[in-house]
């Protein structure tokens, strides 16, 4: 299995014993629960009077769709890689790598819009606060840029996810929301005509209950922001405390804790989604939700000021601003952790991306650009955010469907397939109605693929073997050359019959004028998955047709494998090995593309170049001969 690369903010497992699942849930809550700051207002704008009904549809999809999917993801991928890792295991070769890069593009969209949307909504709570409105009115973009810059500044100085702080922020925020919800429900009970007026307006607008449900089903994709916490929920799994007998291969306690986390978070959020959509729809005038309105992007804060006074309202604003800002910090840390899990293994991490500070500067500049393009509008960014969220959930649903099918679980396969179809429909509707998200996602995908391929191209001549393992026969072959140079014939294994080895040996001796008394050993490389960048090189010793010794290698690249073998032989025997090639026929550029994409091509000069980069001392460099 390929080695994972932790992100720069990941804690080493040996130093991190984990925390109780409910505490880790608060890390998820920074992203998930903070959407209450803007979700009710977006729901009211999207669905109008139908907002509570559409929200109930969303809750049904959450509890009977997203939750079962991610409980399965937690079981299948318990090390924080999420559904992307599941799909990576299902797909091989370059199509798997490109698919993962595309998903990383949408994940980047999700995280980046989390930063800019959260900052924009924090700004809305600042600007609309009665104590600050006159001083800050009209400066939304500037304030949002300042908040994003402060976030970047914190990461430039150094940041670590503090579970303790997350617990405090989430606990205070949810407690304040409970007060607002109870107050709102009490106000509705005190004025029974509100429910009657709302029901009459619904009937007048949509006719009957069936029509209402139909419209709600069509509308609920616009409310998809309420599904934002599930991918984060599985991403934080490594922080969860497991059982004493847990192992990395079978972390049973961690999986159980993650499932409790996902279920509890979904239930809490479902209750808040339904109650907040109900009270905001009944108690807030429609005009207040419109862009520029007092409730736009801050519906619950509007109710807090309206019914609990400006002092409580200001406390609510402060709590909301803090959790939104910290959600942006969590998203930044998530992005800095996510990319290194994949790109280094693909050879697609540029050198500067390994350092935190350059990455933070680049991500902050991108956040500036997104904020400017969307004019720091919460409503305008909702579609882009929902697209990133929905693409990741759809990919997770597809991944667990395939996993259930491979496990022979027919009922689960059918159930997950239905859920996947629902999310694919939701994603398609959201993209059709609000294409900004897929445009931003496409930009991130294009940028990630371009930078990744350029990095892979630049690193093509690296010695990409992490270790060389010889079997007993191969060890014996190498020991025989402890006092004389080993001469290798690079052979492309075809039929591997007697005639092939006889002709190859005769031709190499003739082309290079090798004396008959010098021993020659064949070396053959079988390319497994050429899209892999680095791996362990296994070397097997074989005797073919009772007379020809062969070193058989398995690798993702022929030249890199040969170079690694030659250096290992030199170090073990303290003799300078020689390797003999034939020239490969064909266009040099086409041969280089064969090497880049398929690990083959013009092997001789590339092997020599890999050796030149790995060993700058010409006197110690293994010898490459071409005839």
XYZ file of C-alpha atoms in Angstrom:
627
model
C 0.000 0.000 0.000
C 1.297 3.445 -0.875
C 2.747 5.458 1.924
C 0.652 8.379 3.128
C 2.183 11.791 3.599
C 0.697 13.736 6.496
C 0.007 17.412 6.057
C 2.148 20.039 7.747
C -0.472 20.520 10.461
C -1.045 16.834 11.113
C 0.047 15.537 14.480
C 2.283 12.515 14.676
C 0.353 9.441 15.831
C 2.941 8.698 18.505
C 2.400 12.099 20.073
C -1.354 12.253 19.619
C -3.389 9.927 21.848
C -6.688 11.280 20.619
C -9.675 12.938 22.262
C -13.196 11.799 23.082
C -15.460 11.681 20.040
C -17.779 14.429 21.317
C -14.839 16.790 21.690
C -13.612 16.012 18.187
C -17.186 16.582 16.975
C -16.658 20.236 17.824
C -13.891 20.390 15.195
C -16.470 19.192 12.688
C -18.920 21.664 14.200
C -16.692 24.609 13.288
C -17.606 23.909 9.671
C -20.972 22.182 10.126
C -22.735 24.121 12.886
C -21.390 27.508 11.775
C -23.570 27.250 8.638
C -26.479 28.230 10.887
C -25.065 31.733 10.539
C -26.264 31.915 6.932
C -28.262 28.740 6.096
C -31.729 29.968 7.247
C -31.394 33.159 5.218
C -30.245 31.305 2.098
C -33.101 28.809 2.551
C -35.633 31.633 2.806
C -34.284 33.282 -0.348
C -34.256 29.991 -2.270
C -37.586 28.503 -1.165
C -39.556 31.455 0.201
C -42.604 30.316 2.173
C -41.652 26.697 1.415
C -38.386 27.029 3.321
C -39.482 24.796 6.266
C -40.854 22.116 3.906
C -37.703 22.155 1.731
C -35.612 22.009 4.894
C -37.490 18.887 6.046
C -36.619 17.288 2.689
C -32.997 18.284 3.296
C -33.080 16.707 6.770
C -34.518 13.460 5.342
C -31.695 13.387 2.773
C -29.207 14.108 5.583
C -30.377 11.367 7.960
C -31.259 8.680 5.412
C -28.728 9.571 2.702
C -25.560 11.357 3.720
C -25.351 9.857 7.214
C -25.429 6.148 6.151
C -22.943 6.920 3.366
C -20.397 8.541 5.665
C -20.844 5.956 8.407
C -19.721 3.463 5.750
C -16.884 5.780 4.665
C -15.688 5.913 8.295
C -15.555 2.116 8.315
C -13.791 1.804 4.943
C -11.358 4.727 5.306
C -10.607 5.260 9.024
C -7.346 7.212 8.652
C -8.744 10.598 7.631
C -8.442 10.288 3.841
C -12.214 10.106 3.364
C -14.045 9.037 0.247
C -11.288 10.244 -2.083
C -9.003 7.477 -0.813
C -11.754 4.888 -1.373
C -12.127 5.899 -5.009
C -8.355 6.041 -5.418
C -8.157 2.378 -4.398
C -10.874 1.454 -6.892
C -9.178 3.116 -9.869
C -5.679 2.416 -11.158
C -3.298 3.901 -13.712
C -3.518 7.562 -14.788
C -7.316 7.617 -14.815
C -7.263 7.078 -11.057
C -4.730 9.856 -10.510
C -6.612 12.323 -12.713
C -9.896 11.457 -11.025
C -8.367 12.093 -7.603
C -6.915 15.405 -8.843
C -10.390 16.405 -10.050
C -11.895 15.559 -6.656
C -9.103 17.513 -4.981
C -10.156 20.457 -7.145
C -13.700 20.278 -5.804
C -12.376 19.731 -2.268
C -10.282 22.884 -2.727
C -13.451 24.667 -3.885
C -15.247 23.480 -0.754
C -12.459 24.574 1.603
C -11.714 27.848 -0.182
C -15.345 28.938 -0.322
C -15.664 27.937 3.341
C -12.947 30.521 4.071
C -14.403 33.300 1.924
C -18.077 32.580 2.681
C -17.443 32.389 6.425
C -15.472 35.648 6.322
C -18.221 37.306 4.280
C -20.900 36.178 6.725
C -18.800 37.297 9.689
C -18.610 40.679 7.949
C -22.396 40.724 7.550
C -22.800 40.201 11.288
C -20.356 43.044 11.947
C -21.858 45.501 9.472
C -25.475 44.888 10.494
C -24.796 45.174 14.223
C -26.714 48.272 15.442
C -23.667 49.565 17.316
C -21.410 49.363 14.249
C -23.748 49.756 11.282
C -23.193 53.461 10.673
C -19.398 53.170 10.853
C -19.009 50.005 8.735
C -21.818 50.291 6.189
C -20.626 49.902 2.584
C -17.256 48.425 3.549
C -18.148 44.738 3.312
C -15.471 43.807 0.771
C -12.707 45.618 2.637
C -13.672 44.069 5.996
C -13.872 40.596 4.456
C -10.422 41.021 2.910
C -9.058 42.105 6.293
C -10.555 39.014 7.968
C -9.052 36.749 5.292
C -5.694 38.505 5.663
C -5.808 38.026 9.452
C -6.503 34.348 8.885
C -3.500 34.075 6.573
C -1.390 36.007 9.081
C -2.224 33.524 11.830
C -1.046 30.638 9.647
C 2.129 32.467 8.646
C 2.948 32.770 12.327
C 1.898 29.217 13.100
C -1.436 27.506 13.855
C -2.584 24.195 15.284
C -6.158 22.933 15.549
C -7.101 23.450 19.176
C -9.873 21.009 20.116
C -10.329 22.728 23.470
C -11.039 26.090 21.837
C -13.379 24.436 19.337
C -15.369 22.862 22.185
C -15.828 26.256 23.879
C -16.794 28.057 20.653
C -19.261 25.375 19.570
C -20.797 24.976 23.032
C -21.373 28.729 23.435
C -22.659 29.126 19.886
C -25.134 26.246 20.139
C -26.317 27.439 23.557
C -27.026 30.916 22.168
C -28.865 29.362 19.227
C -31.003 27.321 21.626
C -32.014 30.567 23.337
C -32.863 32.185 19.988
C -34.852 29.152 18.794
C -36.842 28.847 22.035
C -37.561 32.583 21.952
C -38.676 32.344 18.320
C -40.965 29.396 18.997
C -42.434 31.217 22.002
C -43.165 34.261 19.838
C -44.919 32.026 17.303
C -47.010 30.413 20.065
C -47.923 33.858 21.362
C -49.221 34.839 17.941
C -51.119 31.785 16.573
C -52.267 33.748 13.528
C -48.695 33.586 12.162
C -49.008 29.861 11.488
C -52.475 30.301 9.970
C -51.322 33.165 7.750
C -48.309 31.134 6.614
C -50.454 28.065 5.825
C -52.970 30.211 3.895
C -50.177 31.847 1.908
C -48.698 28.441 1.089
C -52.061 27.146 -0.117
C -52.664 30.232 -2.201
C -49.217 29.995 -3.768
C -48.961 26.230 -4.382
C -52.504 24.838 -4.216
C -52.190 21.554 -2.299
C -49.777 19.489 -0.216
C -48.629 17.334 -3.153
C -47.689 20.413 -5.150
C -45.850 21.828 -2.147
C -43.831 18.640 -1.709
C -43.053 18.558 -5.440
C -41.774 22.133 -5.417
C -39.794 21.429 -2.219
C -38.113 18.445 -3.886
C -37.092 20.681 -6.773
C -35.961 23.476 -4.456
C -34.029 21.571 -1.798
C -30.761 21.341 -3.851
C -30.380 25.072 -3.219
C -30.256 24.273 0.508
C -27.356 21.833 0.152
C -25.125 23.981 2.374
C -26.741 22.147 5.270
C -24.793 19.019 4.272
C -21.366 20.610 4.607
C -19.987 18.816 7.666
C -19.780 15.171 6.617
C -16.490 15.215 4.699
C -14.942 17.166 7.577
C -16.348 14.571 9.972
C -14.333 11.728 8.425
C -11.296 13.975 7.889
C -10.911 14.485 11.664
C -11.081 10.743 12.445
C -7.346 10.463 13.345
C -8.020 12.818 16.280
C -10.573 10.428 17.838
C -9.492 8.353 20.810
C -9.756 4.635 20.123
C -9.804 1.525 22.263
C -6.555 0.374 23.954
C -6.475 -2.661 21.665
C -6.917 -0.611 18.469
C -4.327 -1.022 15.718
C -3.715 1.109 12.643
C -4.964 -1.758 10.489
C -8.125 -2.242 12.597
C -9.003 0.888 14.637
C -12.358 -0.441 15.880
C -12.753 2.102 18.685
C -11.918 5.032 16.418
C -14.477 3.877 13.853
C -17.149 3.495 16.530
C -16.364 6.985 17.854
C -16.505 8.455 14.336
C -19.922 6.923 13.756
C -21.189 8.417 17.016
C -19.715 11.767 15.964
C -21.410 11.718 12.556
C -24.779 10.583 13.938
C -24.855 13.067 16.826
C -23.756 16.000 14.656
C -26.376 15.136 12.015
C -29.172 14.886 14.613
C -28.212 18.180 16.279
C -27.985 19.945 12.944
C -31.283 18.463 11.735
C -33.150 19.828 14.765
C -31.615 23.266 14.307
C -32.239 23.313 10.544
C -35.965 22.592 10.927
C -36.613 24.901 13.862
C -34.563 27.834 12.521
C -36.140 27.664 9.059
C -39.591 27.641 10.682
C -39.098 30.632 12.991
C -37.187 32.739 10.451
C -39.840 32.151 7.762
C -42.688 33.122 10.101
C -41.063 35.971 12.027
C -38.908 37.800 9.474
C -40.414 39.914 6.668
C -39.570 38.661 3.197
C -37.895 41.926 2.214
C -35.379 41.588 5.067
C -33.892 38.468 3.422
C -33.154 40.242 0.151
C -29.606 41.477 -0.640
C -29.010 44.559 1.488
C -31.768 43.557 3.912
C -31.180 43.421 7.649
C -31.608 39.623 7.775
C -29.561 38.824 4.667
C -26.847 36.353 5.702
C -27.770 36.762 9.396
C -31.371 35.655 9.926
C -30.906 34.290 13.453
C -28.892 37.346 14.491
C -31.790 39.477 13.250
C -34.150 37.572 15.570
C -31.678 37.805 18.455
C -31.583 41.611 18.194
C -35.309 41.912 17.492
C -36.609 39.796 20.388
C -33.764 39.613 22.921
C -32.305 43.102 22.686
C -29.135 44.564 21.263
C -26.952 43.436 24.164
C -27.810 39.769 23.700
C -27.794 40.312 19.939
C -24.251 41.713 20.078
C -23.116 38.723 22.152
C -24.709 36.467 19.532
C -22.965 38.407 16.752
C -19.596 38.042 18.479
C -20.087 34.304 18.970
C -21.107 33.896 15.330
C -18.155 35.933 14.060
C -15.716 33.845 16.117
C -17.070 30.476 15.015
C -17.235 31.587 11.383
C -13.663 32.877 11.512
C -12.493 29.662 13.197
C -14.344 27.636 10.558
C -12.198 29.431 7.978
C -9.097 28.553 9.992
C -10.186 24.918 10.124
C -10.727 24.940 6.337
C -7.254 26.407 5.760
C -5.698 23.713 7.960
C -7.762 21.079 6.138
C -6.449 22.203 2.766
C -2.858 22.289 3.988
C -3.313 18.736 5.269
C -5.276 17.315 2.327
C -2.976 18.077 -0.604
C 0.171 16.471 0.911
C -1.736 13.223 1.450
C -1.838 12.650 -2.308
C 0.398 14.898 -4.402
C 3.816 13.777 -3.035
C 2.928 10.135 -3.744
C 2.108 11.113 -7.310
C 5.355 13.062 -7.690
C 3.128 16.091 -8.202
C 4.088 18.350 -5.308
C 6.222 21.320 -6.385
C 9.109 22.054 -4.049
C 7.555 25.258 -2.696
C 4.329 23.416 -1.818
C 6.171 21.457 0.864
C 6.627 24.641 2.906
C 3.623 25.946 4.825
C 4.211 29.665 4.415
C 4.347 29.787 0.572
C 1.182 27.655 0.444
C -0.565 29.969 2.924
C 0.375 33.024 0.838
C -0.939 31.411 -2.359
C -4.194 30.289 -0.702
C -4.710 33.717 0.882
C -4.245 35.430 -2.485
C -6.768 33.036 -4.048
C -9.201 33.846 -1.221
C -8.700 37.572 -1.947
C -9.545 36.946 -5.611
C -12.673 34.901 -4.795
C -13.863 37.554 -2.308
C -13.387 40.291 -4.896
C -15.090 38.324 -7.696
C -18.130 37.589 -5.521
C -18.172 41.062 -3.968
C -18.062 39.462 -0.479
C -21.660 38.269 -0.973
C -22.889 35.320 1.069
C -25.739 34.597 -1.357
C -23.506 34.676 -4.440
C -21.039 32.195 -2.960
C -23.700 29.756 -1.789
C -23.891 27.976 -5.147
C -20.126 27.506 -5.380
C -19.969 26.172 -1.832
C -22.870 23.792 -2.414
C -21.237 22.465 -5.596
C -18.040 21.537 -3.777
C -20.001 19.890 -0.964
C -22.326 17.972 -3.296
C -19.589 16.672 -5.605
C -17.706 15.232 -2.619
C -20.877 13.664 -1.148
C -21.825 12.215 -4.551
C -18.356 10.700 -4.944
C -18.653 9.232 -1.435
C -22.046 7.713 -2.293
C -20.586 6.157 -5.462
C -17.571 4.852 -3.521
C -19.667 3.098 -0.848
C -21.976 1.673 -3.537
C -19.005 0.051 -5.246
C -17.604 -1.115 -1.892
C -20.940 -2.722 -0.943
C -21.154 -4.403 -4.365
C -17.635 -5.823 -4.011
C -18.550 -7.096 -0.538
C -21.562 -8.927 -1.999
C -24.056 -6.888 0.048
C -26.981 -6.697 -2.378
C -29.420 -4.677 -0.225
C -26.792 -2.125 0.778
C -25.691 -1.858 -2.849
C -29.229 -1.022 -3.980
C -29.726 1.422 -1.092
C -26.456 3.253 -1.676
C -27.108 3.323 -5.436
C -30.431 5.094 -4.803
C -28.696 7.574 -2.469
C -25.985 8.170 -5.086
C -28.666 8.862 -7.696
C -30.320 11.419 -5.377
C -27.049 13.236 -4.795
C -26.109 13.146 -8.472
C -29.492 14.697 -9.272
C -28.985 17.311 -6.570
C -25.504 18.112 -7.887
C -26.722 18.389 -11.478
C -29.590 20.718 -10.510
C -27.294 22.891 -8.430
C -24.746 23.145 -11.253
C -27.437 23.937 -13.820
C -28.986 26.694 -11.725
C -25.777 28.064 -10.190
C -22.815 27.270 -12.455
C -20.371 29.457 -10.497
C -19.382 26.500 -8.330
C -18.422 24.218 -11.199
C -16.572 27.107 -12.878
C -14.513 27.714 -9.747
C -14.055 23.959 -9.318
C -12.882 23.701 -12.945
C -10.359 26.482 -12.325
C -9.016 24.685 -9.248
C -8.917 21.377 -11.137
C -7.086 22.934 -14.086
C -4.645 24.671 -11.770
C -3.968 21.542 -9.690
C -3.520 19.325 -12.783
C -1.256 21.845 -14.542
C 0.978 22.451 -11.515
C 0.999 18.730 -10.705
C 1.987 17.605 -14.210
C 4.688 20.266 -14.457
C 6.028 19.124 -11.091
C 5.920 15.471 -12.198
C 7.733 16.446 -15.396
C 10.410 18.307 -13.459
C 10.901 15.381 -11.076
C 10.823 12.707 -13.790
C 14.562 11.997 -13.474
C 14.605 11.582 -9.706
C 15.658 8.260 -8.201
C 12.125 7.330 -7.209
C 12.772 4.059 -5.373
C 12.287 4.179 -1.592
C 13.994 0.805 -0.952
C 15.477 -2.161 -2.838
C 14.615 -5.668 -1.586
C 16.512 -8.721 -2.952
C 15.290 -12.287 -2.674
C 17.708 -15.087 -1.768
C 18.628 -15.947 -5.364
C 19.240 -12.304 -6.266
C 21.408 -11.874 -3.161
C 23.484 -14.873 -4.286
C 23.935 -13.411 -7.769
C 25.163 -10.114 -6.315
C 27.585 -11.792 -3.873
C 29.272 -13.575 -6.801
C 30.431 -10.156 -8.050
C 31.959 -8.860 -4.838
C 35.443 -8.922 -6.448
C 34.671 -8.182 -10.097
C 32.368 -5.790 -11.965
C 28.823 -6.935 -12.615
C 27.863 -6.619 -16.290
C 24.102 -6.397 -16.902
C 22.161 -6.725 -20.134
C 18.967 -4.667 -20.144
C 16.388 -6.929 -21.727
C 12.743 -6.227 -22.454
C 10.980 -9.467 -21.509
C 9.007 -10.791 -24.482
C 8.697 -14.550 -24.964
C 11.566 -15.276 -22.541
C 12.453 -18.339 -24.608
C 15.932 -19.730 -25.237
C 16.324 -18.030 -28.618
C 15.530 -14.594 -27.130
C 18.337 -14.836 -24.560
C 20.835 -16.363 -27.030
C 20.274 -13.625 -29.623
C 20.318 -10.814 -27.077
C 23.587 -11.995 -25.514
C 25.254 -12.463 -28.909
C 24.155 -9.011 -30.094
C 25.306 -7.194 -26.918
C 28.730 -8.891 -27.043
C 29.134 -7.927 -30.709
C 27.940 -4.331 -30.318
C 30.132 -3.612 -27.291
C 33.120 -5.925 -27.999
C 32.744 -7.745 -24.680
C 35.233 -10.596 -24.210
C 33.701 -14.071 -24.181
C 35.118 -14.847 -20.745
C 33.182 -11.975 -19.066
C 29.948 -13.076 -17.383
C 26.713 -11.310 -18.329
C 23.547 -11.192 -16.237
C 20.208 -10.201 -17.725
C 18.038 -7.625 -15.982
C 14.342 -7.321 -16.844
C 11.833 -4.786 -15.594
C 8.099 -5.397 -15.566
C 6.146 -2.141 -15.377
C 3.193 -2.438 -13.004
C 1.423 0.930 -12.645
C 3.455 3.640 -14.441
C 1.344 6.373 -12.862
C 2.846 5.591 -9.436
C 5.783 7.848 -8.589
C 7.725 6.051 -5.868
C 7.650 2.583 -4.366
C 9.781 -0.253 -3.036
C 11.754 -2.113 -5.735
C 11.661 -5.909 -5.462
C 14.436 -7.910 -7.163
C 14.073 -11.635 -7.866
C 16.847 -13.901 -9.076
C 15.970 -16.478 -11.745
C 17.899 -18.979 -13.859
C 16.298 -19.265 -17.286
C 16.769 -22.376 -19.411
C 19.336 -23.707 -16.899
C 22.027 -21.288 -18.103
C 21.007 -17.603 -18.109
C 20.910 -15.670 -14.847
C 18.203 -13.032 -14.748
C 17.442 -10.271 -12.217
C 13.674 -9.672 -12.527
C 12.395 -6.296 -11.271
C 8.907 -4.877 -10.792
C 8.537 -1.105 -10.839
C 6.547 1.842 -12.191
C 9.451 3.011 -14.394
C 12.138 1.037 -16.219
C 14.955 3.660 -16.136
C 14.421 4.558 -12.466
C 14.358 0.889 -11.457
C 17.553 0.125 -13.357
C 19.337 3.149 -11.886
C 18.295 2.163 -8.356
C 19.510 -1.411 -8.915
C 22.893 -0.239 -10.246
C 23.500 2.070 -7.279
C 22.469 -0.647 -4.833
C 24.823 -3.166 -6.484
C 27.684 -0.645 -6.380
C 27.112 0.027 -2.675
C 26.870 -3.679 -1.801
C 29.857 -4.935 -3.821
C 32.019 -1.784 -3.887
C 32.461 -2.563 -7.593
C 31.319 -0.292 -10.407
C 28.587 -2.121 -12.344
C 28.094 -1.838 -16.115
C 24.801 -2.022 -17.983
C 24.377 -2.528 -21.731
C 21.470 -1.284 -23.881
C 20.330 -1.249 -27.466
C 19.198 2.029 -28.963
C 15.422 2.287 -29.135
C 13.963 3.103 -32.540
C 11.484 6.002 -32.846
C 10.993 9.752 -32.448
C 12.841 11.046 -29.322
C 9.907 13.205 -28.218
C 7.457 10.318 -28.589
C 9.863 8.096 -26.650
C 10.038 10.666 -23.836
C 6.220 10.747 -23.655
C 6.283 6.943 -23.418
C 8.655 7.250 -20.485
C 6.604 9.986 -18.789
C 3.255 8.225 -19.181
C 4.142 4.519 -19.361
C 7.564 4.218 -17.672
C 9.309 2.909 -20.809
C 10.475 4.718 -23.956
C 14.139 5.556 -24.646
C 15.540 3.760 -21.617
C 19.302 4.115 -22.036
C 19.726 7.926 -21.965
C 17.055 8.328 -19.282
C 18.764 5.728 -17.072
C 22.018 7.613 -17.503
C 20.296 10.925 -16.604
C 18.738 9.436 -13.463
C 22.171 8.160 -12.457
C 23.733 11.571 -13.172
C 21.250 13.306 -10.860
C 21.557 10.639 -8.150
C 25.369 10.431 -8.216
C 27.177 13.683 -9.130
C 30.633 12.021 -8.781
C 31.455 10.583 -12.236
C 34.084 8.265 -10.773
C 31.458 6.536 -8.604
C 28.676 6.563 -11.171
C 27.712 3.160 -12.680
C 28.600 2.845 -16.356
C 25.935 2.932 -19.091
C 26.805 1.501 -22.526
C 24.654 1.765 -25.670
C 25.384 -0.148 -28.857
